[in-house]
Structure formats: structure tokens, C-alpha cells
PDB file of C-alpha atoms in Angstrom:
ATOM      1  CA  UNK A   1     132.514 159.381 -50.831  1.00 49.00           C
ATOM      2  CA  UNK A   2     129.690 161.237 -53.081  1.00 61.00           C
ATOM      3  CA  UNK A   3     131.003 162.596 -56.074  1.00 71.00           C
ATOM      4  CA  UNK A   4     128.916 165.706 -57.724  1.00 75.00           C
ATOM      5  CA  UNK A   5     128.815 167.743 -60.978  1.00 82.00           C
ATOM      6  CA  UNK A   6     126.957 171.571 -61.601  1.00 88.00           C
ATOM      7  CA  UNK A   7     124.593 171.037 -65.037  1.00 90.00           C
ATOM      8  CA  UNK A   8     123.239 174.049 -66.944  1.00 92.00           C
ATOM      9  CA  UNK A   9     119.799 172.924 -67.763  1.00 91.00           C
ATOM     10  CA  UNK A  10     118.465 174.223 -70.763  1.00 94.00           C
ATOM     11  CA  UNK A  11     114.521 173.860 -71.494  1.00 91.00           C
ATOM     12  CA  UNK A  12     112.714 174.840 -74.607  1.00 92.00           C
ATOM     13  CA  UNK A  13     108.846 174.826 -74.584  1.00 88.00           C
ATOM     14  CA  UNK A  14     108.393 174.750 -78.258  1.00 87.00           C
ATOM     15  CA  UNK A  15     104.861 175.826 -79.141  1.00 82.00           C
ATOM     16  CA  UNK A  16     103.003 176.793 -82.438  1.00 83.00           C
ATOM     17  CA  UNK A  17     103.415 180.561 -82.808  1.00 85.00           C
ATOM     18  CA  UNK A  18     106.081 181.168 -79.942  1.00 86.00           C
ATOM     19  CA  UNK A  19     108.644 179.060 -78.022  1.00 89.00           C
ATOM     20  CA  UNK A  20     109.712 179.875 -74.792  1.00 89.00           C
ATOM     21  CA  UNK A  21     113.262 179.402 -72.826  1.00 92.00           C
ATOM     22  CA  UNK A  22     114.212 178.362 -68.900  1.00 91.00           C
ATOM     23  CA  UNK A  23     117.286 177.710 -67.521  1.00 92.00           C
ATOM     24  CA  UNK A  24     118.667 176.960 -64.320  1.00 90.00           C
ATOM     25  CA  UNK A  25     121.910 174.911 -62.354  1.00 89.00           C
ATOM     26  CA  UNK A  26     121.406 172.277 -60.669  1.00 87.00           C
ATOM     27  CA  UNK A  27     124.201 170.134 -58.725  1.00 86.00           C
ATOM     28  CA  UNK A  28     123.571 166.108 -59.483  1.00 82.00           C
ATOM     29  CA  UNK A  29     125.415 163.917 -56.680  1.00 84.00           C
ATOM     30  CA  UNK A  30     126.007 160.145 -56.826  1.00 81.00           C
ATOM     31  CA  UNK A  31     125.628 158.320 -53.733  1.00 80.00           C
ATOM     32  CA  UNK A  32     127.262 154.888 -52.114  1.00 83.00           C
ATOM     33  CA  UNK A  33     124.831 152.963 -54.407  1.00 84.00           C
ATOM     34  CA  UNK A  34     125.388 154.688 -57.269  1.00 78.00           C
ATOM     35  CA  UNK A  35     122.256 156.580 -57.992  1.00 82.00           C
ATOM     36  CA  UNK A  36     122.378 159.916 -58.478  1.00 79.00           C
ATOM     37  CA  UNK A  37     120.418 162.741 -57.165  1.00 82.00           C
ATOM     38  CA  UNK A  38     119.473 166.420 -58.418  1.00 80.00           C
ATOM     39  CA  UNK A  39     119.294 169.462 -56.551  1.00 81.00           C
ATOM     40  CA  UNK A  40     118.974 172.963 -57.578  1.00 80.00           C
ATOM     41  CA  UNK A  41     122.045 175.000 -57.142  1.00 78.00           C
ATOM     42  CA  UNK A  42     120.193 178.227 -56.461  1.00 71.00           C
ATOM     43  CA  UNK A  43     117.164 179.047 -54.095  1.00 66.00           C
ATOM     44  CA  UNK A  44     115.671 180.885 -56.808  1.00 71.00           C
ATOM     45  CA  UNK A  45     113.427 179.505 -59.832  1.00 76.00           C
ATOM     46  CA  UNK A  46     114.583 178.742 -62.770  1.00 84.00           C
ATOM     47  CA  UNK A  47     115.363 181.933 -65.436  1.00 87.00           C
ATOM     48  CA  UNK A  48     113.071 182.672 -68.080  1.00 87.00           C
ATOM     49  CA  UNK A  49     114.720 184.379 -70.670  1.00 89.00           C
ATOM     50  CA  UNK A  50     113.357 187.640 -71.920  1.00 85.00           C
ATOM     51  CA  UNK A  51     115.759 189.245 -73.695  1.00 82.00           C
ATOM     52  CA  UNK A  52     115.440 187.962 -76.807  1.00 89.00           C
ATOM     53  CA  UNK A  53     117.315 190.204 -80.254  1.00 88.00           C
ATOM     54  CA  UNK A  54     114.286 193.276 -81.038  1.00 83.00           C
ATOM     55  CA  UNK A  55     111.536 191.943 -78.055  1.00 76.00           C
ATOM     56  CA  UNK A  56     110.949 195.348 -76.086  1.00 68.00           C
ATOM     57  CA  UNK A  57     108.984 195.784 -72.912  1.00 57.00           C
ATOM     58  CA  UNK A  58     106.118 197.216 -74.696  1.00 56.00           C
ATOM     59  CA  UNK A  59     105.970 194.174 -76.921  1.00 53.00           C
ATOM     60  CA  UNK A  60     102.126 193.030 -76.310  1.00 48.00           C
ATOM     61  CA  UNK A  61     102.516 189.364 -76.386  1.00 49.00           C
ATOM     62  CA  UNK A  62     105.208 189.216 -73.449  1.00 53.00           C
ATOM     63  CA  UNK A  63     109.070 189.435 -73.727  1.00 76.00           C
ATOM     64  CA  UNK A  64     109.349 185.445 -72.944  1.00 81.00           C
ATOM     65  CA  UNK A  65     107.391 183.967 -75.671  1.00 85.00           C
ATOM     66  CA  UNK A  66     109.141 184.262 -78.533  1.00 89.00           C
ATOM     67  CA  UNK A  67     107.971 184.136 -81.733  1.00 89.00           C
ATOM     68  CA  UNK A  68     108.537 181.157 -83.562  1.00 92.00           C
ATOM     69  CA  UNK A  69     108.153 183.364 -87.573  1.00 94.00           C
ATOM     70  CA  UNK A  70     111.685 182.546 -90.170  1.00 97.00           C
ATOM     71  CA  UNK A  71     112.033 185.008 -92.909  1.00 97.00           C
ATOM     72  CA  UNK A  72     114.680 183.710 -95.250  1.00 98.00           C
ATOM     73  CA  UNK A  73     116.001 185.650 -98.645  1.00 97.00           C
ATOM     74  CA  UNK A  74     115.129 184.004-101.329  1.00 97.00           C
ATOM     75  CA  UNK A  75     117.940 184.407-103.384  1.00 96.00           C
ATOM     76  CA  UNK A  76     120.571 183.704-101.017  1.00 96.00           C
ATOM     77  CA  UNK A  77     118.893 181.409 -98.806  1.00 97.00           C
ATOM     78  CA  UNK A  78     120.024 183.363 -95.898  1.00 97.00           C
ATOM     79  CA  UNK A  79     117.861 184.020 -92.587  1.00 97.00           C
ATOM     80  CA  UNK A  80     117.456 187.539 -92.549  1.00 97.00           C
ATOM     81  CA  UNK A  81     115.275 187.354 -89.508  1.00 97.00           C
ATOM     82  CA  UNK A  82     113.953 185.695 -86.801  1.00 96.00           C
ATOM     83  CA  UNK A  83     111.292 186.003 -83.888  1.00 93.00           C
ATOM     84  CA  UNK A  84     110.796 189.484 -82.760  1.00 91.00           C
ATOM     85  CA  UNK A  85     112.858 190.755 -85.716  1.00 93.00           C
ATOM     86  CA  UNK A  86     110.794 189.032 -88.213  1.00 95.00           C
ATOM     87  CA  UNK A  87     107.734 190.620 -86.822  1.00 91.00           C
ATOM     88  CA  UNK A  88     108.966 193.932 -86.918  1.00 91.00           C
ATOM     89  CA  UNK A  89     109.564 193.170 -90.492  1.00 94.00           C
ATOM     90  CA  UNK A  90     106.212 191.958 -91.032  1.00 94.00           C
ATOM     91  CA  UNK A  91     104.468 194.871 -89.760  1.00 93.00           C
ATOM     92  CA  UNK A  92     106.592 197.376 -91.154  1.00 93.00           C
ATOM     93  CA  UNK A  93     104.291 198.839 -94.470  1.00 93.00           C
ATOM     94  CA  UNK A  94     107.423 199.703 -96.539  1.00 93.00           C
ATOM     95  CA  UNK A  95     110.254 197.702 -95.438  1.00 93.00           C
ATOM     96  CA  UNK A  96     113.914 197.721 -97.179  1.00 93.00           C
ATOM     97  CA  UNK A  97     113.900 194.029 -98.823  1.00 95.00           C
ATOM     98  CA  UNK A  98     110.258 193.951-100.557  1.00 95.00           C
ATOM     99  CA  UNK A  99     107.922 190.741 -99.604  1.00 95.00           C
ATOM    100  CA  UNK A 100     108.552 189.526-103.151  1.00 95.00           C
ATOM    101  CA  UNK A 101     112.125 189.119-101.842  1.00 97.00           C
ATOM    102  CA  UNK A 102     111.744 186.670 -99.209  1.00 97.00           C
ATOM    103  CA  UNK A 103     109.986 183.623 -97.740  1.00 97.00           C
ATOM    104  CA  UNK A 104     108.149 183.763 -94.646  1.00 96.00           C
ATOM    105  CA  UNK A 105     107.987 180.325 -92.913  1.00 95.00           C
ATOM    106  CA  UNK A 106     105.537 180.679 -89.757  1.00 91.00           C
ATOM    107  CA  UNK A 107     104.617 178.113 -87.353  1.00 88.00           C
ATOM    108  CA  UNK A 108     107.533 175.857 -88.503  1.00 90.00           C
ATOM    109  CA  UNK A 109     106.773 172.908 -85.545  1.00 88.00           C
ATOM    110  CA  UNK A 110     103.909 172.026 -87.774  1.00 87.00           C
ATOM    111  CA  UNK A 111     105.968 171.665 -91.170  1.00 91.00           C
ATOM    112  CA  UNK A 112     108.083 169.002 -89.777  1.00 91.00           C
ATOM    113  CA  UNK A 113     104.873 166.660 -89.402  1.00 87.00           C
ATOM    114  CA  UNK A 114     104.906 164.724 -93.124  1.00 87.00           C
ATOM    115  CA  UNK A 115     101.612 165.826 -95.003  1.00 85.00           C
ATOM    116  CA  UNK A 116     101.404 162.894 -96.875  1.00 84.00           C
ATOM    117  CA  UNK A 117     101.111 160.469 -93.375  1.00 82.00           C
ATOM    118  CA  UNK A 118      98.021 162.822 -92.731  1.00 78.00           C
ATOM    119  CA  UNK A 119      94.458 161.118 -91.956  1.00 79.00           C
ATOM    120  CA  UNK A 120      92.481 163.200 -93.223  1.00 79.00           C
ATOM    121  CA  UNK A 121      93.230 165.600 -96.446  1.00 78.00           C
ATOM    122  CA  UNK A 122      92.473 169.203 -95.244  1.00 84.00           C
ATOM    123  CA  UNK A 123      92.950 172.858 -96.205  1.00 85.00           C
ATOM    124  CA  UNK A 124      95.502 173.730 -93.722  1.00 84.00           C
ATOM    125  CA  UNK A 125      97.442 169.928 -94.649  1.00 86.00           C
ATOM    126  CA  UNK A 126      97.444 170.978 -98.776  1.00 89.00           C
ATOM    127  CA  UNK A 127      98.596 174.491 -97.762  1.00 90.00           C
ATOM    128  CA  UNK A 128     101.707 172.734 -95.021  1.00 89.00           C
ATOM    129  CA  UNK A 129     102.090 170.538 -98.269  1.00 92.00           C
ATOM    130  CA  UNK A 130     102.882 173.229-100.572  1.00 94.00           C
ATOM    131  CA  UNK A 131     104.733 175.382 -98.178  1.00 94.00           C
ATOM    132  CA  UNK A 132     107.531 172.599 -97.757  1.00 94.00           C
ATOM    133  CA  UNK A 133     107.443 172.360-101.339  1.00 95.00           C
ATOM    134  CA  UNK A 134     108.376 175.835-101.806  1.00 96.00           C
ATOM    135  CA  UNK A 135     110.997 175.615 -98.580  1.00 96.00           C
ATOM    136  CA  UNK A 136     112.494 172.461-100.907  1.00 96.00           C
ATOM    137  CA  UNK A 137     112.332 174.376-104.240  1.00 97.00           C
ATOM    138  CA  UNK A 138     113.809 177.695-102.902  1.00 97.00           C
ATOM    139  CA  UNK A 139     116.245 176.942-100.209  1.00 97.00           C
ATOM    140  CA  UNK A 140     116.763 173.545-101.069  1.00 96.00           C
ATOM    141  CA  UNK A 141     116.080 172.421 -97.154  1.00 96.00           C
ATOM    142  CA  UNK A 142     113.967 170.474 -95.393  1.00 95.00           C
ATOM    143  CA  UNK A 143     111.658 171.663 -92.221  1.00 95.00           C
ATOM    144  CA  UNK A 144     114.321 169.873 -90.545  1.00 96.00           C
ATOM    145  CA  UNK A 145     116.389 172.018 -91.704  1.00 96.00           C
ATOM    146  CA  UNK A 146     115.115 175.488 -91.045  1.00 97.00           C
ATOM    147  CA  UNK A 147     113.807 173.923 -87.319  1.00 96.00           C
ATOM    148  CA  UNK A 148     117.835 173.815 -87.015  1.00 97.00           C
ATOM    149  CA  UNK A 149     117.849 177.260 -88.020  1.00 98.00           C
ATOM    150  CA  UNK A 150     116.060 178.531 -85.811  1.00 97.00           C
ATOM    151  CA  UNK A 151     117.311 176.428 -82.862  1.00 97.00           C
ATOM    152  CA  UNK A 152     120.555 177.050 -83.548  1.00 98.00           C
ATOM    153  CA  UNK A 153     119.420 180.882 -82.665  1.00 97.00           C
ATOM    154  CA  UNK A 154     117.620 180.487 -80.332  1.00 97.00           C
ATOM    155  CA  UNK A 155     119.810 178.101 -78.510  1.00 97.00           C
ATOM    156  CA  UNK A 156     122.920 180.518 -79.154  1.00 97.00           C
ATOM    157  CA  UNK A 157     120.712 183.356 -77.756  1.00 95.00           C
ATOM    158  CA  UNK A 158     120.039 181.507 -74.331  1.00 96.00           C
ATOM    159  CA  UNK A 159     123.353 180.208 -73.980  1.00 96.00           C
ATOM    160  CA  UNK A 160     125.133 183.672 -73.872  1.00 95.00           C
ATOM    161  CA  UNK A 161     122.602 185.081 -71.726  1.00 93.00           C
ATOM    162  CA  UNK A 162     123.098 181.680 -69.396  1.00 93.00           C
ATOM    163  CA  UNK A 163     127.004 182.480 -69.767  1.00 93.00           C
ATOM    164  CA  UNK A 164     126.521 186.722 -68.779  1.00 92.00           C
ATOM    165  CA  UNK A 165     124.053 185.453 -65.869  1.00 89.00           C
ATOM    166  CA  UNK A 166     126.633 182.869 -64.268  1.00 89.00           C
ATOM    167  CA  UNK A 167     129.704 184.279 -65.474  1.00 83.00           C
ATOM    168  CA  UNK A 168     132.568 182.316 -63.719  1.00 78.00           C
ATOM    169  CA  UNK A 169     130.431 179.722 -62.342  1.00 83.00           C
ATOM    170  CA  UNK A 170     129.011 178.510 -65.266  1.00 87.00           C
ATOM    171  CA  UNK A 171     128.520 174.664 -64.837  1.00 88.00           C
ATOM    172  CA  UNK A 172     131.014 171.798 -66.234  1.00 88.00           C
ATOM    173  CA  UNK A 173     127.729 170.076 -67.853  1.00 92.00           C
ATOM    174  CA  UNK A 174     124.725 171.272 -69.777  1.00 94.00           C
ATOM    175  CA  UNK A 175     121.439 169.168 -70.714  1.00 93.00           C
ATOM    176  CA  UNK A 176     118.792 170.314 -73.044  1.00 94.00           C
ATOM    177  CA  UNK A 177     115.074 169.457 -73.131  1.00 91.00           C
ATOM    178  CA  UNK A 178     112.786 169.970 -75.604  1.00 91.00           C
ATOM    179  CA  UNK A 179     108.906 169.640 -74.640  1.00 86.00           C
ATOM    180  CA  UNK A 180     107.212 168.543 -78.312  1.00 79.00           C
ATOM    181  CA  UNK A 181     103.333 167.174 -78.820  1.00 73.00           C
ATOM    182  CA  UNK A 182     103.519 163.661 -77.577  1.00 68.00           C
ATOM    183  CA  UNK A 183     101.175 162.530 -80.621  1.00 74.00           C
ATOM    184  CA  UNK A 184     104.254 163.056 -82.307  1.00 79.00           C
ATOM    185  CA  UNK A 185     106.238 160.301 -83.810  1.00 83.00           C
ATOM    186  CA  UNK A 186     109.231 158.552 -82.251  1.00 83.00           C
ATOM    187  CA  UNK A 187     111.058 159.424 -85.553  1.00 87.00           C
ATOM    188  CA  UNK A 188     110.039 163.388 -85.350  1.00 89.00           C
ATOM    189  CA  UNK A 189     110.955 162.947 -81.352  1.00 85.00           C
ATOM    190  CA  UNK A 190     114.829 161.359 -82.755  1.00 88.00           C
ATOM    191  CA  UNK A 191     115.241 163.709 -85.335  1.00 92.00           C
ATOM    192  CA  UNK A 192     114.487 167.020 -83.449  1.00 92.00           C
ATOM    193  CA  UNK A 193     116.723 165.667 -80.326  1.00 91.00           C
ATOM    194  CA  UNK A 194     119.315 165.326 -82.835  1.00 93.00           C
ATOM    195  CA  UNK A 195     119.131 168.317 -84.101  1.00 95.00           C
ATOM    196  CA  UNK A 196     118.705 170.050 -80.495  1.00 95.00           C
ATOM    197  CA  UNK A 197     122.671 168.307 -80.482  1.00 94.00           C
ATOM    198  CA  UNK A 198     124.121 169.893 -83.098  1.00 96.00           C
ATOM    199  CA  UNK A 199     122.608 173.535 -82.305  1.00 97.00           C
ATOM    200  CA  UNK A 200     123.525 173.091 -78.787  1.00 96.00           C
ATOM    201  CA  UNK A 201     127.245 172.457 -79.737  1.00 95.00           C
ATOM    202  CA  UNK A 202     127.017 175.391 -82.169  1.00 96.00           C
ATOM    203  CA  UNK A 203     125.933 177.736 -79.588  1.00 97.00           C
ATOM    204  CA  UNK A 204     128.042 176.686 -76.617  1.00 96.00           C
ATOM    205  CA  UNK A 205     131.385 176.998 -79.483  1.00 95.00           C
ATOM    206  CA  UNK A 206     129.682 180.828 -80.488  1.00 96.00           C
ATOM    207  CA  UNK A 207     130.130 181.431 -76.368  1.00 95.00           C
ATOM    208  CA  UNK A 208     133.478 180.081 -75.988  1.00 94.00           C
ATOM    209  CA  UNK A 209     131.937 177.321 -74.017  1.00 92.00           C
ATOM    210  CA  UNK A 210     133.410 174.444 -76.024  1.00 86.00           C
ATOM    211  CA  UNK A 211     135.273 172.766 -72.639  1.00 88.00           C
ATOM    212  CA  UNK A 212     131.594 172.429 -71.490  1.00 91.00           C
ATOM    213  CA  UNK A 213     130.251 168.097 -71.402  1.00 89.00           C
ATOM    214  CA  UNK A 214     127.512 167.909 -74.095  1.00 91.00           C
ATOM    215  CA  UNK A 215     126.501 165.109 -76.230  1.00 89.00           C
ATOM    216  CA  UNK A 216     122.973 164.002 -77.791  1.00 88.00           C
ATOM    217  CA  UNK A 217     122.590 161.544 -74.403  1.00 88.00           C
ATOM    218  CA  UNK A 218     122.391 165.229 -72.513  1.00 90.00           C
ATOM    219  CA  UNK A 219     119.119 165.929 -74.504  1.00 90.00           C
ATOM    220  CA  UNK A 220     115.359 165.050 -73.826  1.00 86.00           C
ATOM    221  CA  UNK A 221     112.316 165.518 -75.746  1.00 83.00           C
ATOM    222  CA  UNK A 222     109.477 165.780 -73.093  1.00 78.00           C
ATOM    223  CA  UNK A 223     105.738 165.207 -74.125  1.00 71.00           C
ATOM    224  CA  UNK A 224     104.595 168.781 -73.405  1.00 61.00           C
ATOM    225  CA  UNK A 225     100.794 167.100 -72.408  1.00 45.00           C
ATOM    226  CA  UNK A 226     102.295 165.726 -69.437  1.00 39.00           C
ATOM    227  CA  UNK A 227     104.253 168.787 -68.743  1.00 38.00           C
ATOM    228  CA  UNK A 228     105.091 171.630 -70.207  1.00 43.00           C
ATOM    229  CA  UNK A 229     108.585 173.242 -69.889  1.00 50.00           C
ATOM    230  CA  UNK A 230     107.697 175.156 -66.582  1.00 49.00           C
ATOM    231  CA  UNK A 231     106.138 171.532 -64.765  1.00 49.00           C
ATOM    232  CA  UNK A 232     109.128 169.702 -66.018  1.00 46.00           C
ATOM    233  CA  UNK A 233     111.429 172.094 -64.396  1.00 53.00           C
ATOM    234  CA  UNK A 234     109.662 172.699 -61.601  1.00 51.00           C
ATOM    235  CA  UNK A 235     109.167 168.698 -61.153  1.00 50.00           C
ATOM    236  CA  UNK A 236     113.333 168.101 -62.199  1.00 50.00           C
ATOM    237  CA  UNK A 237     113.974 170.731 -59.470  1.00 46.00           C
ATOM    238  CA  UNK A 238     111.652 170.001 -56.940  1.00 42.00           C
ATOM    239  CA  UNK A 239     112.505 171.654 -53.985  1.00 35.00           C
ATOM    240  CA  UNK A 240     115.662 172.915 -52.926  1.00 31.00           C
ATOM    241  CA  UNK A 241     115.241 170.634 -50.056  1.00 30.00           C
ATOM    242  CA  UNK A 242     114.148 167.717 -51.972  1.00 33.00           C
ATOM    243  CA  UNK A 243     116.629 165.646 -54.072  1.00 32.00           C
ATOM    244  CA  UNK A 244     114.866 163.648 -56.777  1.00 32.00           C
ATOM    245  CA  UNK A 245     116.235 160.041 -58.344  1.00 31.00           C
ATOM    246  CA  UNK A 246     117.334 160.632 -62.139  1.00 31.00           C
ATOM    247  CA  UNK A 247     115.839 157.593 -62.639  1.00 32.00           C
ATOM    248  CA  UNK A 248     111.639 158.969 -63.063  1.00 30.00           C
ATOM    249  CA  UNK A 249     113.008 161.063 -65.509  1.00 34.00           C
ATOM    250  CA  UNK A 250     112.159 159.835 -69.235  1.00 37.00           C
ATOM    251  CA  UNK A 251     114.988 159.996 -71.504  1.00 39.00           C
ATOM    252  CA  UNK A 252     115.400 158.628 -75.138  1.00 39.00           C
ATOM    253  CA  UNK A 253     118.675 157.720 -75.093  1.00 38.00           C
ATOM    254  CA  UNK A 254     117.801 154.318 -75.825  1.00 39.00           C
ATOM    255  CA  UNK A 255     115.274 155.263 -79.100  1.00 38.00           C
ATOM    256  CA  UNK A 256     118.382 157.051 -80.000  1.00 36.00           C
ATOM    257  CA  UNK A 257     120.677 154.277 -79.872  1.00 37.00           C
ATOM    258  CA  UNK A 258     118.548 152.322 -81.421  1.00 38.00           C
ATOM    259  CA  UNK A 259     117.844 154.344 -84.126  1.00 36.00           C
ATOM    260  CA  UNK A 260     121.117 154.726 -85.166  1.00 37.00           C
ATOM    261  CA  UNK A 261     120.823 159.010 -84.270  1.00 33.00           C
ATOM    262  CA  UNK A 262     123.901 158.564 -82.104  1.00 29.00           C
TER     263      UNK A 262
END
């Protein structure tokens, strides 16, 4: 008898400046033998989402890519706003909370990289180097930290769009990837997959959507050279015909293990 599960599959492409979200179902079946294989649920590609809190259609650099900018308040250390939001704010020439108010953390990816581990001592390193010094100083966090920040809105975001585009047929299972710079360390590749766990379970509990199987084994980091978000999806779903073995799919389950993450 073959036994089979729905998944929610959740991708992230996480650039520089913007980061941009897929999702899609996909029914996994386990044969005779034991292996299992995927197959997309729908005949249609997977979702990009678009409608991301203050994007509009007029927006120049495309409703999908969201901007990756944090502006925090100093004072309170609370995120005031985030991605199109924090653009707005940016460009608005008198806005209600003055600049001297709050602290704009852009391109926060490259923060979580430790300056100090650098090869070579450039502008751009000294200026990453102070900028986490002032993140440490004023809202006594880490770039890990305010990465969670903005996952866990992000992730909340595509969740409840996910939950409004399924409704009632919302899978049992969810996975999350998250395609990072493969020159990146195994220890940046842990920590971000465990932190892609935690604001995961935070946005699927904001949905009602506790009931739902997720744990840090349901998340991959991808390298995004070999694929970015779209290729990995495209690959994980092949073709609606076309089942593909789990097994050619790279997790880190085992670095996570190992590392003491889980």
C-alpha cells in the first residue's frame, strides 16, 4: 500500500537588497521500498507572493522582490518597519519619527558574515564592522537577531497568504528552504536554518496553523549558485508527470545534528 502526505513548501530566495517568496503543495508518496516520491499537487507553478504590507503595483522594482531594509526605534528597540514600509519611510522628506530616532539596518544578509574572519580589511568590511557594533550597542542584538526579525515577518506574511490561497486544503506538512551564498560557512548555513525554525513556528501559531508538522529537519538552506529559489522549485517539482526521489535533494539535517542546532 503507498502511503502519502500534502507539504506546503515554503522557499525564500534571500538576496542582498530584496528577498523573494514561492510557495507551492506538493503530495510526497512512499512506495513498497520505502522511498518516497514528490509530486506537485497543482498543475500550476509555484506562487510567487506579491502582496507584501505597502508594495503597490506601481512600485518600480516589482511587487515580488521585497526589500530586505529594517528600521528599528532606537529607544524602544522596536521594528517600526520593514520592506516596502521602510522605504516609504525612507523616501518620505518629513516623516513623523525623525531619522535621529531610528536605526536603519539595510542589506542585513551581509551583517551576519563576522568582519573580523574577513581576508582582506576593506571600506565596506570597517563600515559592516561598525554597523553591528551599533546594532549591539543600541538594541542589544546580534545580526542574528534582527535576520530573525525580519524572517519572522516575512515568513508570517507568506504563511497567511499560503493559508487565504488554500483555505481548507491547506497541507498537514510544511518545509522551508532558504537559498543563501554557498561561500558561506556551515556555521552561518546552521544558524540561519535554525532560525528559519523558530520564525516558521511563529508564523504558522500567528495563522492558527499550529496542528501543522514542522520541525528544523523540515528546513533546507540551498546554495543559491547552484540554484536559486525559482530552479530549486522548479527542479523539487519537476513535472507534474514526473515524480522525483527525495533522496538528490541536499538537506543538512545531519550538520544540524551534529552541531548540536537540534
Amino acid at each position: 500500500s503507498k502511503m502519502s502526505q500534502g507539504t506546503l513548501l515554503v522557499a525564500l530566495g534571500l538576496g542582498t537588497a530584496t528577498t523573494t517568496a514561492r510557495f507551492t503543495r506538493v503530495r510526497d508518496t512512499h512506495d513498497a521500498g520505502g522511498r518516497v516520491h514528490r509530486q506537485t499537487m497543482s498543475s500550476r507553478a509555484p506562487i510567487e507572493m506579491k502582496n507584501w504590507p505597502g508594495g503597490h503595483k506601481g512600485d518600480t522594482i516589482g511587487k515580488s522582490c521585497l526589500l530586505t531594509d529594517l528600521i528599528y526605534e532606537r529607544v524602544t528597540g522596536d521594528l517600526l518597519f520593514w520592506g516596502f514600509e521602510a522605504q516609504r519611510y525612507l523616501d518620505d522628506p518629513a516623516p513623523e519619527i525623525s531619522l535621529d530616532r531610528v536605526l536603519v539596518v539595510q542589506h542585513i544578509k551581509l551583517l551576519l558574515n563576522d568582519p573580523d574572519k574577513a581576508k582582506t580589511q576593506s571600506a565596506a568590511i570597517t563600515r559592516y564592522r561598525k554597523l553591528r557594533e551599533e546594532i549591539h550597542g543600541v538594541l542589544k542584538k546580534t545580526p542574528f537577531g534582527l535576520f530573525g526579525d525580519f524572517l519572522d515577518v516575512v515568513l508570517r506574511e507568506v504563511i497567511g497568504t499560503a493559508k487565504l490561497y488554500y483555505h481548507t486544503s491547506i497541507p498537514s506538512h510544511v518545509e522551508l528552504a532558504l537559498a543563501f551564498p554557498s561561500g558561506w560557512s556551515d556555521s552561518i548555513h546552521r544558524k540561519v536554518a535554525a532560525i528559519g525554525t523558530i520564525s516558521m513556528g511563529k508564523a504558522l501559531a500567528a495563522n492558527q496553523l499550529e496542528n501543522i508538522a514542522f520541525a528544523i529537519e523540515n528546513v533546507y538552506t540551498v546554495s543559491e549558485t547552484l540554484c536559486g529559489v525559482k530552479e530549486w522549485l522548479t527542479a523539487t517539482m519537476d513535472d507534474a508527470e514526473e515524480s522525483i526521489d527525495l533522496e538528490l535533494q541536499s538537506t543538512n539535517v545531519d550538520e544540524l545534528s551534529a552541531s548540536g542546532w537540534m
